[in-house]
Tab-separated table of C-alpha atoms in Angstrom:
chain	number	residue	atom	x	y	z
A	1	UNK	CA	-8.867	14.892	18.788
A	2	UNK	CA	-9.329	12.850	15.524
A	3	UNK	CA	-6.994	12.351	13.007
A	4	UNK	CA	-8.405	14.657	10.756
A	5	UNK	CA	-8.258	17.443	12.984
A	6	UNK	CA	-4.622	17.250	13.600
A	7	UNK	CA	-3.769	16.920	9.908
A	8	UNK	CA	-6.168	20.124	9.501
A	9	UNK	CA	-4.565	22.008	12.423
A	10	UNK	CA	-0.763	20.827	10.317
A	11	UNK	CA	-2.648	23.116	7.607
A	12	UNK	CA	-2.497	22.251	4.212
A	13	UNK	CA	0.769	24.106	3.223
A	14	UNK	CA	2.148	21.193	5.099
A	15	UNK	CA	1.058	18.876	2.388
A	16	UNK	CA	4.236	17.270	0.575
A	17	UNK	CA	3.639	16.238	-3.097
A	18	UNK	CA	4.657	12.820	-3.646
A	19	UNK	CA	4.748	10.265	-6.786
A	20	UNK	CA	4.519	6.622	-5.475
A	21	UNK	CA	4.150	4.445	-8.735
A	22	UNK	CA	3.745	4.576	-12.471
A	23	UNK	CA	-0.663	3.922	-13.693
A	24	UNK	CA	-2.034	2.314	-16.350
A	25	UNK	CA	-2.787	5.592	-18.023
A	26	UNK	CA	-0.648	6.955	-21.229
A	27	UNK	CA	2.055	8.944	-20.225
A	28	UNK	CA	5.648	10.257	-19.705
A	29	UNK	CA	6.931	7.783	-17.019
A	30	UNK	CA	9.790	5.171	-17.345
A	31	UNK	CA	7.141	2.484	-18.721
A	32	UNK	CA	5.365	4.814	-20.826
A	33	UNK	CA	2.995	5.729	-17.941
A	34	UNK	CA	1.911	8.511	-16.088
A	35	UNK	CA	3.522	8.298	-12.641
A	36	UNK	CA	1.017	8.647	-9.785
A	37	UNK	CA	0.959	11.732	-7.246
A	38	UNK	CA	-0.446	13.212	-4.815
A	39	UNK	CA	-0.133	15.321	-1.797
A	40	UNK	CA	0.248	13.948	1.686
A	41	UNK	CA	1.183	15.516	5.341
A	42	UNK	CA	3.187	13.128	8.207
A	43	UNK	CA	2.640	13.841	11.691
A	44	UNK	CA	4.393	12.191	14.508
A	45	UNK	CA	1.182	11.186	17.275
A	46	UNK	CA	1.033	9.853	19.869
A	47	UNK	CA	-2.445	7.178	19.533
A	48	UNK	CA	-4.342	7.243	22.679
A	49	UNK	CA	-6.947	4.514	24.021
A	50	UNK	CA	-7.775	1.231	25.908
A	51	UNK	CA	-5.608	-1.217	23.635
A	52	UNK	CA	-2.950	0.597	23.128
A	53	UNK	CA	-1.858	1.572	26.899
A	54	UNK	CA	-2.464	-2.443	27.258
A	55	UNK	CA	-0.194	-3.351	25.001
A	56	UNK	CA	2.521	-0.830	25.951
A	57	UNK	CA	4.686	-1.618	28.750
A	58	UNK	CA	6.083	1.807	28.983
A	59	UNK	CA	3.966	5.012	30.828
A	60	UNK	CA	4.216	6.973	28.240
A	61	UNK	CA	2.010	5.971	24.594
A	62	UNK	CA	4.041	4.876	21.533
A	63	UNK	CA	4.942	6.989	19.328
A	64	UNK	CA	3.510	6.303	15.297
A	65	UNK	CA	3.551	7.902	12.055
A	66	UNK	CA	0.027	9.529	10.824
A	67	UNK	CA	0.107	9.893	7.270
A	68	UNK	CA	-2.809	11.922	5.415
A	69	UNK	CA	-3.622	11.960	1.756
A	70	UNK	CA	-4.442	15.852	0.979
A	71	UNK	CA	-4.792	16.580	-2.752
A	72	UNK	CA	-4.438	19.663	-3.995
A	73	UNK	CA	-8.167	20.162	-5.372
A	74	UNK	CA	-9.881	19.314	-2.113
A	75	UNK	CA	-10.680	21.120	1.175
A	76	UNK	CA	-9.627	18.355	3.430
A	77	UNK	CA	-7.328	14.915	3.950
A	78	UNK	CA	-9.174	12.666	1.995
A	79	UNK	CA	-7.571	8.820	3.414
A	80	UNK	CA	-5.285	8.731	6.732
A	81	UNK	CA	-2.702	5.686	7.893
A	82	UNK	CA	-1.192	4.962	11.054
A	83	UNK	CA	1.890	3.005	11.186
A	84	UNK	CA	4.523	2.021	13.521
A	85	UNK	CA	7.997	2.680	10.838
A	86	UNK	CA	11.169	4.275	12.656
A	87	UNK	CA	10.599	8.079	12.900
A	88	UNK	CA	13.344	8.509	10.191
A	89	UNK	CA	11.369	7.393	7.631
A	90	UNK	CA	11.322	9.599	4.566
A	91	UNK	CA	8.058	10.646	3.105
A	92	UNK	CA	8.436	8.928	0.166
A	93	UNK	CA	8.907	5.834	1.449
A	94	UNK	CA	6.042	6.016	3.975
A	95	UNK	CA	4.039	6.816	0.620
A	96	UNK	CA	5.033	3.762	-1.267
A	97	UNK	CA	4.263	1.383	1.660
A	98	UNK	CA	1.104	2.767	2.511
A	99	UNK	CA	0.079	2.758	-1.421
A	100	UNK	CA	1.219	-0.912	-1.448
A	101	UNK	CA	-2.073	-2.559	-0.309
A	102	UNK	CA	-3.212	-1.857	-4.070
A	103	UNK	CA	-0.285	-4.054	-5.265
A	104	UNK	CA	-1.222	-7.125	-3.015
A	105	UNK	CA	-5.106	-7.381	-3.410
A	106	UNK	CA	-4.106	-6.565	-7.165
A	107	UNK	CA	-1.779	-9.693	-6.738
A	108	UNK	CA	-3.881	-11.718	-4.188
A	109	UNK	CA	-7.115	-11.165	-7.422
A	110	UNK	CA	-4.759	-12.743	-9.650
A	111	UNK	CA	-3.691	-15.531	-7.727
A	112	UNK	CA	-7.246	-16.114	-6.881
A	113	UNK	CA	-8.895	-15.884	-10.477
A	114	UNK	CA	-5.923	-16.167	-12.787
A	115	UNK	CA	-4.264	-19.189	-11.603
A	116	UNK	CA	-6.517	-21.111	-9.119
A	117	UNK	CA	-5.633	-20.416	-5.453
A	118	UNK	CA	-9.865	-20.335	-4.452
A	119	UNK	CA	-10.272	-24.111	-6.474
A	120	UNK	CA	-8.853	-26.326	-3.831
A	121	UNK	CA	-10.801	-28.926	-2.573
A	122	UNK	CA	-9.011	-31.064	-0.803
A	123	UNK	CA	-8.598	-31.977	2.695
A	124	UNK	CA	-5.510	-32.226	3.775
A	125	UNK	CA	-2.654	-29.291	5.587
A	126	UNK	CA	0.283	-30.981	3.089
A	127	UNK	CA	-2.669	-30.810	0.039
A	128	UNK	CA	-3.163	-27.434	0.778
A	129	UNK	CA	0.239	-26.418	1.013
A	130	UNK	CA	1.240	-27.879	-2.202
A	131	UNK	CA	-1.430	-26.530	-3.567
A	132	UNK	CA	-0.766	-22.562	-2.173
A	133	UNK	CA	3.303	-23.312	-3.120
A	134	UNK	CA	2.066	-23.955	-6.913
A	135	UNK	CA	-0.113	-21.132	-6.959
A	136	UNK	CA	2.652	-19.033	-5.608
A	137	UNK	CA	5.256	-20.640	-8.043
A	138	UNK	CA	3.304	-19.867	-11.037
A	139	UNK	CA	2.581	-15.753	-9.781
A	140	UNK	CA	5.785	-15.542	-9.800
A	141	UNK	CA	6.745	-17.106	-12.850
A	142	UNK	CA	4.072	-14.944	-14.771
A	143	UNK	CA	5.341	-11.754	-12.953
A	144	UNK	CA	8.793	-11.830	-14.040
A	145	UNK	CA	7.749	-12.579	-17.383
A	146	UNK	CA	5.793	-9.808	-17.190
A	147	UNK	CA	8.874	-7.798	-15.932
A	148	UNK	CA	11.274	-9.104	-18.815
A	149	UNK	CA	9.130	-7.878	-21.168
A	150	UNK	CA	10.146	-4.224	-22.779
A	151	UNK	CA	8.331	-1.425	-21.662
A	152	UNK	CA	7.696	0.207	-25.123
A	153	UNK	CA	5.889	-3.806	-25.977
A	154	UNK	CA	3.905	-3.560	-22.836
A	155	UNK	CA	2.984	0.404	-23.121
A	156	UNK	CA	1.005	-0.991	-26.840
A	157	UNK	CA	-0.476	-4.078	-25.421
């Protein structure tokens, strides 16, 4: 079976609305954003396949989370993640993890354009290293001043 077949069997009144994060539109949120939702279904499976009996010691396959984005206005799961989290894991949480890869290449972009991290030219691991710490230092430094600023001043930037 795929993935999206066992999400489709779950059925969509299985679907869980969840808000993960605050956008950059106007809006009610904390910030002065509108927070971001959607709907999304968690299955326990069990992943089957050549690589993944190899890498299990045990007979029977590892258990893993399948998580499915399912919004309300269309007819199927429209983006599906497998990951290997404790099965206690609340939906919410699975959410905000999976949603996270938008916050690093967001992040990894800035480093990258912003503040230099692709201009290094030199040939050395130690160059390169001081180089990446720098980089790193300065993100950071910009991010919390981007966090100590009020949200009211940042909603009419």
């Amino acid at each position: 079976q795929t993935v999206k077949d066992l999400v489709i069997a779950a059925g969509k009144a299985a679907a869980r609305p969840v808000s993960w994060r605050e956008g950059s539109r106007p809006g009610t949120g904390r910030s002065g954003f509108k927070r971001m939702y959607s709907r999304f279904v968690a299955l326990r499976v069990r992943p089957a396949g050549r690589g993944v009996r190899r890498a299990s010691d045990d007979p029977e396959l590892p258990e893993r989370w399948l998580l499915a984005e399912w919004p309300a206005g269309e007819s199927e799961p429209v983006q599906f993640w497998l990951s290997s989290l404790p099965s206690g894991m609340p939906l919410a949480t699975l959410v905000r993890l999976a949603k996270l890869r938008w916050r690093i290449e967001h992040d990894y972009r800035e480093m990258k354009q912003a503040l230099g991290l692709a201009h290094f030219e030199g040939r050395t691991w130690s160059g390169w290293h001081h180089h990446v710490t720098l980089v790193s230092a300065a993100h950071a430094f910009c991010t919390l001043q981007r966090l100590a600023r009020d949200p009211k001043d940042a909603a009419q930037d």
